[in-house]
Amino acid sequence: MCRRKRIFGIVVVMLLVVFLLTGCSNVNKENYDKLKMGMTYTEVTDILGAPDNCSETMGAKNCLWGDDEVNIKVKFVVDKVVWMSNTGLK
């Protein structure tokens, strides 16, 4: 009986962790709507948090928050937003 309670407790804790991790994403429509052309990289990361991926090419920095299905993409030139897009936001 004690073993069943322990397993049940572990399952409940795991479900709570999964729920909290997925519920805390900054990649959402509300935050995307806060982004404006000309914002700095720091201003964007204050809203979205650290990007999941960034690459730099010829003075432009392309950053991605999220994954292939749900994401926000922002391009910075001289540390200012010059382009942004999103996929799958709700």
mmCIF file of N, CA and C in Angstrom:
data_model
loop_
_atom_site.group_PDB
_atom_site.id
_atom_site.type_symbol
_atom_site.label_atom_id
_atom_site.label_comp_id
_atom_site.label_asym_id
_atom_site.label_seq_id
_atom_site.Cartn_x
_atom_site.Cartn_y
_atom_site.Cartn_z
ATOM 1 N N MET A 1 0.819 -1.194 0.000
ATOM 2 C CA MET A 1 0.000 0.000 0.000
ATOM 3 C C MET A 1 0.870 1.268 0.000
ATOM 4 N N CYS A 2 1.928 1.276 0.801
ATOM 5 C CA CYS A 2 2.820 2.430 0.864
ATOM 6 C C CYS A 2 3.493 2.685 -0.481
ATOM 7 N N ARG A 3 3.831 1.619 -1.160
ATOM 8 C CA ARG A 3 4.490 1.750 -2.458
ATOM 9 C C ARG A 3 3.560 2.414 -3.467
ATOM 10 N N ARG A 4 2.283 2.076 -3.457
ATOM 11 C CA ARG A 4 1.316 2.695 -4.369
ATOM 12 C C ARG A 4 1.186 4.189 -4.092
ATOM 13 N N LYS A 5 1.166 4.556 -2.831
ATOM 14 C CA LYS A 5 1.077 5.971 -2.470
ATOM 15 C C LYS A 5 2.311 6.726 -2.956
ATOM 16 N N ARG A 6 3.466 6.115 -2.817
ATOM 17 C CA ARG A 6 4.706 6.750 -3.245
ATOM 18 C C ARG A 6 4.708 6.938 -4.760
ATOM 19 N N ILE A 7 4.310 5.913 -5.502
ATOM 20 C CA ILE A 7 4.255 6.005 -6.964
ATOM 21 C C ILE A 7 3.245 7.076 -7.376
ATOM 22 N N PHE A 8 2.087 7.084 -6.736
ATOM 23 C CA PHE A 8 1.072 8.093 -7.023
ATOM 24 C C PHE A 8 1.629 9.495 -6.773
ATOM 25 N N GLY A 9 2.324 9.673 -5.663
ATOM 26 C CA GLY A 9 2.921 10.962 -5.327
ATOM 27 C C GLY A 9 3.936 11.407 -6.362
ATOM 28 N N ILE A 10 4.758 10.476 -6.828
ATOM 29 C CA ILE A 10 5.764 10.793 -7.843
ATOM 30 C C ILE A 10 5.082 11.215 -9.144
ATOM 31 N N VAL A 11 4.037 10.499 -9.537
ATOM 32 C CA VAL A 11 3.305 10.835 -10.764
ATOM 33 C C VAL A 11 2.690 12.231 -10.651
ATOM 34 N N VAL A 12 2.095 12.545 -9.519
ATOM 35 C CA VAL A 12 1.480 13.858 -9.321
ATOM 36 C C VAL A 12 2.537 14.957 -9.426
ATOM 37 N N VAL A 13 3.672 14.770 -8.786
ATOM 38 C CA VAL A 13 4.746 15.762 -8.837
ATOM 39 C C VAL A 13 5.239 15.937 -10.273
ATOM 40 N N MET A 14 5.409 14.856 -10.994
ATOM 41 C CA MET A 14 5.876 14.943 -12.386
ATOM 42 C C MET A 14 4.870 15.705 -13.244
ATOM 43 N N LEU A 15 3.589 15.447 -13.059
ATOM 44 C CA LEU A 15 2.565 16.157 -13.822
ATOM 45 C C LEU A 15 2.567 17.652 -13.503
ATOM 46 N N LEU A 16 2.751 17.999 -12.248
ATOM 47 C CA LEU A 16 2.819 19.402 -11.869
ATOM 48 C C LEU A 16 4.019 20.099 -12.506
ATOM 49 N N VAL A 17 5.153 19.432 -12.516
ATOM 50 C CA VAL A 17 6.352 20.001 -13.127
ATOM 51 C C VAL A 17 6.111 20.236 -14.612
ATOM 52 N N VAL A 18 5.558 19.261 -15.310
ATOM 53 C CA VAL A 18 5.272 19.411 -16.743
ATOM 54 C C VAL A 18 4.298 20.564 -16.958
ATOM 55 N N PHE A 19 3.256 20.639 -16.165
ATOM 56 C CA PHE A 19 2.278 21.709 -16.288
ATOM 57 C C PHE A 19 2.921 23.075 -16.079
ATOM 58 N N LEU A 20 3.743 23.208 -15.065
ATOM 59 C CA LEU A 20 4.384 24.489 -14.773
ATOM 60 C C LEU A 20 5.365 24.888 -15.857
ATOM 61 N N LEU A 21 6.107 23.944 -16.389
ATOM 62 C CA LEU A 21 7.077 24.262 -17.433
ATOM 63 C C LEU A 21 6.401 24.696 -18.723
ATOM 64 N N THR A 22 5.325 24.042 -19.098
ATOM 65 C CA THR A 22 4.645 24.407 -20.334
ATOM 66 C C THR A 22 3.802 25.653 -20.152
ATOM 67 N N GLY A 23 3.346 25.934 -18.975
ATOM 68 C CA GLY A 23 2.507 27.095 -18.733
ATOM 69 C C GLY A 23 3.281 28.392 -18.584
ATOM 70 N N CYS A 24 4.583 28.348 -18.498
ATOM 71 C CA CYS A 24 5.383 29.536 -18.252
ATOM 72 C C CYS A 24 6.085 30.066 -19.497
ATOM 73 N N SER A 25 5.688 29.623 -20.644
ATOM 74 C CA SER A 25 6.345 30.054 -21.868
ATOM 75 C C SER A 25 6.067 31.518 -22.154
ATOM 76 N N ASN A 26 7.097 32.254 -22.511
ATOM 77 C CA ASN A 26 6.947 33.650 -22.909
ATOM 78 C C ASN A 26 6.622 33.775 -24.387
ATOM 79 N N VAL A 27 6.613 32.658 -25.111
ATOM 80 C CA VAL A 27 6.327 32.660 -26.543
ATOM 81 C C VAL A 27 4.816 32.569 -26.714
ATOM 82 N N ASN A 28 4.183 33.751 -26.709
ATOM 83 C CA ASN A 28 2.727 33.811 -26.859
ATOM 84 C C ASN A 28 2.341 35.102 -27.581
ATOM 85 N N LYS A 29 1.097 35.174 -28.013
ATOM 86 C CA LYS A 29 0.610 36.326 -28.788
ATOM 87 C C LYS A 29 0.688 37.620 -27.990
ATOM 88 N N GLU A 30 0.370 37.545 -26.718
ATOM 89 C CA GLU A 30 0.416 38.737 -25.866
ATOM 90 C C GLU A 30 1.806 39.363 -25.863
ATOM 91 N N ASN A 31 2.842 38.544 -25.683
ATOM 92 C CA ASN A 31 4.206 39.074 -25.675
ATOM 93 C C ASN A 31 4.656 39.495 -27.065
ATOM 94 N N TYR A 32 4.252 38.758 -28.097
ATOM 95 C CA TYR A 32 4.601 39.151 -29.465
ATOM 96 C C TYR A 32 4.045 40.545 -29.763
ATOM 97 N N ASP A 33 2.836 40.817 -29.326
ATOM 98 C CA ASP A 33 2.209 42.114 -29.577
ATOM 99 C C ASP A 33 2.916 43.258 -28.855
ATOM 100 N N LYS A 34 3.720 42.953 -27.848
ATOM 101 C CA LYS A 34 4.487 43.982 -27.138
ATOM 102 C C LYS A 34 5.732 44.402 -27.912
ATOM 103 N N LEU A 35 6.176 43.573 -28.850
ATOM 104 C CA LEU A 35 7.391 43.870 -29.600
ATOM 105 C C LEU A 35 7.124 44.971 -30.626
ATOM 106 N N LYS A 36 8.085 45.866 -30.779
ATOM 107 C CA LYS A 36 7.967 46.988 -31.716
ATOM 108 C C LYS A 36 9.261 47.138 -32.510
ATOM 109 N N MET A 37 9.122 47.628 -33.729
ATOM 110 C CA MET A 37 10.295 47.925 -34.540
ATOM 111 C C MET A 37 11.158 48.944 -33.792
ATOM 112 N N GLY A 38 12.465 48.761 -33.860
ATOM 113 C CA GLY A 38 13.388 49.687 -33.219
ATOM 114 C C GLY A 38 13.751 49.334 -31.788
ATOM 115 N N MET A 39 13.065 48.345 -31.194
ATOM 116 C CA MET A 39 13.435 47.926 -29.838
ATOM 117 C C MET A 39 14.838 47.340 -29.856
ATOM 118 N N THR A 40 15.525 47.431 -28.716
ATOM 119 C CA THR A 40 16.861 46.850 -28.610
ATOM 120 C C THR A 40 16.760 45.362 -28.256
ATOM 121 N N TYR A 41 17.870 44.665 -28.423
ATOM 122 C CA TYR A 41 17.936 43.252 -28.049
ATOM 123 C C TYR A 41 17.568 43.073 -26.575
ATOM 124 N N THR A 42 18.069 43.957 -25.721
ATOM 125 C CA THR A 42 17.787 43.870 -24.286
ATOM 126 C C THR A 42 16.300 44.063 -23.998
ATOM 127 N N GLU A 43 15.665 45.000 -24.677
ATOM 128 C CA GLU A 43 14.232 45.222 -24.472
ATOM 129 C C GLU A 43 13.421 43.988 -24.879
ATOM 130 N N VAL A 44 13.833 43.351 -25.981
ATOM 131 C CA VAL A 44 13.135 42.148 -26.440
ATOM 132 C C VAL A 44 13.337 41.001 -25.457
ATOM 133 N N THR A 45 14.567 40.806 -24.977
ATOM 134 C CA THR A 45 14.813 39.716 -24.031
ATOM 135 C C THR A 45 14.171 39.980 -22.674
ATOM 136 N N ASP A 46 13.930 41.232 -22.344
ATOM 137 C CA ASP A 46 13.176 41.525 -21.114
ATOM 138 C C ASP A 46 11.745 41.001 -21.230
ATOM 139 N N ILE A 47 11.204 40.984 -22.434
ATOM 140 C CA ILE A 47 9.842 40.498 -22.664
ATOM 141 C C ILE A 47 9.813 38.989 -22.876
ATOM 142 N N LEU A 48 10.695 38.483 -23.738
ATOM 143 C CA LEU A 48 10.646 37.071 -24.151
ATOM 144 C C LEU A 48 11.604 36.157 -23.393
ATOM 145 N N GLY A 49 12.545 36.719 -22.679
ATOM 146 C CA GLY A 49 13.577 35.896 -22.050
ATOM 147 C C GLY A 49 14.691 35.618 -23.049
ATOM 148 N N ALA A 50 15.615 34.769 -22.667
ATOM 149 C CA ALA A 50 16.742 34.445 -23.537
ATOM 150 C C ALA A 50 16.257 33.662 -24.753
ATOM 151 N N PRO A 51 16.796 33.953 -25.937
ATOM 152 C CA PRO A 51 16.375 33.217 -27.129
ATOM 153 C C PRO A 51 16.851 31.775 -27.091
ATOM 154 N N ASP A 52 16.136 30.913 -27.810
ATOM 155 C CA ASP A 52 16.546 29.515 -27.917
ATOM 156 C C ASP A 52 17.676 29.340 -28.921
ATOM 157 N N ASN A 53 17.796 30.291 -29.842
ATOM 158 C CA ASN A 53 18.826 30.186 -30.874
ATOM 159 C C ASN A 53 19.040 31.564 -31.489
ATOM 160 N N CYS A 54 20.297 31.912 -31.724
ATOM 161 C CA CYS A 54 20.649 33.141 -32.448
ATOM 162 C C CYS A 54 21.799 32.845 -33.399
ATOM 163 N N SER A 55 21.780 33.523 -34.526
ATOM 164 C CA SER A 55 22.902 33.437 -35.461
ATOM 165 C C SER A 55 23.182 34.834 -35.989
ATOM 166 N N GLU A 56 24.441 35.082 -36.322
ATOM 167 C CA GLU A 56 24.819 36.395 -36.841
ATOM 168 C C GLU A 56 25.419 36.245 -38.217
ATOM 169 N N THR A 57 24.960 37.113 -39.146
ATOM 170 C CA THR A 57 25.456 37.116 -40.508
ATOM 171 C C THR A 57 25.550 38.550 -40.987
ATOM 172 N N MET A 58 26.725 38.964 -41.362
ATOM 173 C CA MET A 58 26.955 40.285 -41.945
ATOM 174 C C MET A 58 26.300 41.408 -41.153
ATOM 175 N N GLY A 59 26.474 41.406 -39.855
ATOM 176 C CA GLY A 59 25.973 42.472 -39.010
ATOM 177 C C GLY A 59 24.519 42.332 -38.581
ATOM 178 N N ALA A 60 23.832 41.314 -39.075
ATOM 179 C CA ALA A 60 22.439 41.077 -38.668
ATOM 180 C C ALA A 60 22.407 39.904 -37.705
ATOM 181 N N LYS A 61 21.611 40.026 -36.674
ATOM 182 C CA LYS A 61 21.459 38.961 -35.678
ATOM 183 C C LYS A 61 20.032 38.430 -35.788
ATOM 184 N N ASN A 62 19.888 37.152 -36.096
ATOM 185 C CA ASN A 62 18.592 36.492 -36.209
ATOM 186 C C ASN A 62 18.378 35.603 -34.996
ATOM 187 N N CYS A 63 17.294 35.858 -34.260
ATOM 188 C CA CYS A 63 17.036 35.088 -33.049
ATOM 189 C C CYS A 63 15.675 34.408 -33.120
ATOM 190 N N LEU A 64 15.606 33.248 -32.482
ATOM 191 C CA LEU A 64 14.393 32.437 -32.456
ATOM 192 C C LEU A 64 14.049 32.102 -31.014
ATOM 193 N N TRP A 65 12.792 32.301 -30.680
ATOM 194 C CA TRP A 65 12.236 31.869 -29.405
ATOM 195 C C TRP A 65 11.196 30.819 -29.731
ATOM 196 N N GLY A 66 11.269 29.653 -29.120
ATOM 197 C CA GLY A 66 10.309 28.591 -29.370
ATOM 198 C C GLY A 66 10.900 27.472 -30.193
ATOM 199 N N ASP A 67 10.024 26.799 -30.986
ATOM 200 C CA ASP A 67 10.454 25.662 -31.797
ATOM 201 C C ASP A 67 9.891 25.795 -33.209
ATOM 202 N N ASP A 68 9.914 24.722 -33.983
ATOM 203 C CA ASP A 68 9.447 24.778 -35.366
ATOM 204 C C ASP A 68 7.946 25.042 -35.481
ATOM 205 N N GLU A 69 7.172 24.610 -34.495
ATOM 206 C CA GLU A 69 5.718 24.733 -34.578
ATOM 207 C C GLU A 69 5.177 26.025 -33.976
ATOM 208 N N VAL A 70 5.763 26.475 -32.882
ATOM 209 C CA VAL A 70 5.334 27.703 -32.208
ATOM 210 C C VAL A 70 6.584 28.529 -31.939
ATOM 211 N N ASN A 71 6.659 29.709 -32.561
ATOM 212 C CA ASN A 71 7.878 30.486 -32.382
ATOM 213 C C ASN A 71 7.677 31.959 -32.661
ATOM 214 N N ILE A 72 8.672 32.711 -32.237
ATOM 215 C CA ILE A 72 8.816 34.121 -32.570
ATOM 216 C C ILE A 72 10.226 34.281 -33.113
ATOM 217 N N LYS A 73 10.324 34.923 -34.281
ATOM 218 C CA LYS A 73 11.619 35.189 -34.898
ATOM 219 C C LYS A 73 11.806 36.695 -34.985
ATOM 220 N N VAL A 74 13.011 37.149 -34.618
ATOM 221 C CA VAL A 74 13.305 38.577 -34.648
ATOM 222 C C VAL A 74 14.683 38.776 -35.272
ATOM 223 N N LYS A 75 14.778 39.766 -36.167
ATOM 224 C CA LYS A 75 16.064 40.137 -36.763
ATOM 225 C C LYS A 75 16.462 41.502 -36.215
ATOM 226 N N PHE A 76 17.724 41.586 -35.772
ATOM 227 C CA PHE A 76 18.286 42.829 -35.246
ATOM 228 C C PHE A 76 19.400 43.298 -36.166
ATOM 229 N N VAL A 77 19.433 44.583 -36.438
ATOM 230 C CA VAL A 77 20.555 45.199 -37.140
ATOM 231 C C VAL A 77 20.979 46.377 -36.275
ATOM 232 N N VAL A 78 22.268 46.415 -35.949
ATOM 233 C CA VAL A 78 22.820 47.422 -35.038
ATOM 234 C C VAL A 78 21.993 47.461 -33.746
ATOM 235 N N ASP A 79 21.710 46.260 -33.222
ATOM 236 C CA ASP A 79 21.010 46.065 -31.945
ATOM 237 C C ASP A 79 19.578 46.607 -31.930
ATOM 238 N N LYS A 80 18.961 46.777 -33.090
ATOM 239 C CA LYS A 80 17.576 47.244 -33.159
ATOM 240 C C LYS A 80 16.738 46.263 -33.976
ATOM 241 N N VAL A 81 15.469 46.050 -33.568
ATOM 242 C CA VAL A 81 14.560 45.178 -34.305
ATOM 243 C C VAL A 81 14.247 45.814 -35.659
ATOM 244 N N VAL A 82 14.484 45.036 -36.734
ATOM 245 C CA VAL A 82 14.143 45.512 -38.080
ATOM 246 C C VAL A 82 13.118 44.604 -38.751
ATOM 247 N N TRP A 83 12.880 43.428 -38.170
ATOM 248 C CA TRP A 83 11.929 42.467 -38.741
ATOM 249 C C TRP A 83 11.536 41.487 -37.659
ATOM 250 N N MET A 84 10.276 41.069 -37.692
ATOM 251 C CA MET A 84 9.822 40.034 -36.748
ATOM 252 C C MET A 84 8.660 39.273 -37.362
ATOM 253 N N SER A 85 8.542 38.007 -36.943
ATOM 254 C CA SER A 85 7.438 37.169 -37.411
ATOM 255 C C SER A 85 7.117 36.143 -36.346
ATOM 256 N N ASN A 86 5.981 35.483 -36.512
ATOM 257 C CA ASN A 86 5.612 34.431 -35.567
ATOM 258 C C ASN A 86 4.925 33.307 -36.297
ATOM 259 N N THR A 87 4.945 32.148 -35.683
ATOM 260 C CA THR A 87 4.273 30.956 -36.213
ATOM 261 C C THR A 87 3.538 30.267 -35.070
ATOM 262 N N GLY A 88 2.265 29.971 -35.277
ATOM 263 C CA GLY A 88 1.496 29.152 -34.358
ATOM 264 C C GLY A 88 1.139 29.752 -33.013
ATOM 265 N N LEU A 89 1.222 31.060 -32.874
ATOM 266 C CA LEU A 89 0.902 31.671 -31.580
ATOM 267 C C LEU A 89 -0.595 31.681 -31.345
ATOM 268 N N LYS A 90 -0.982 31.559 -30.070
ATOM 269 C CA LYS A 90 -2.403 31.587 -29.679
ATOM 270 C C LYS A 90 -2.640 32.698 -28.709
#
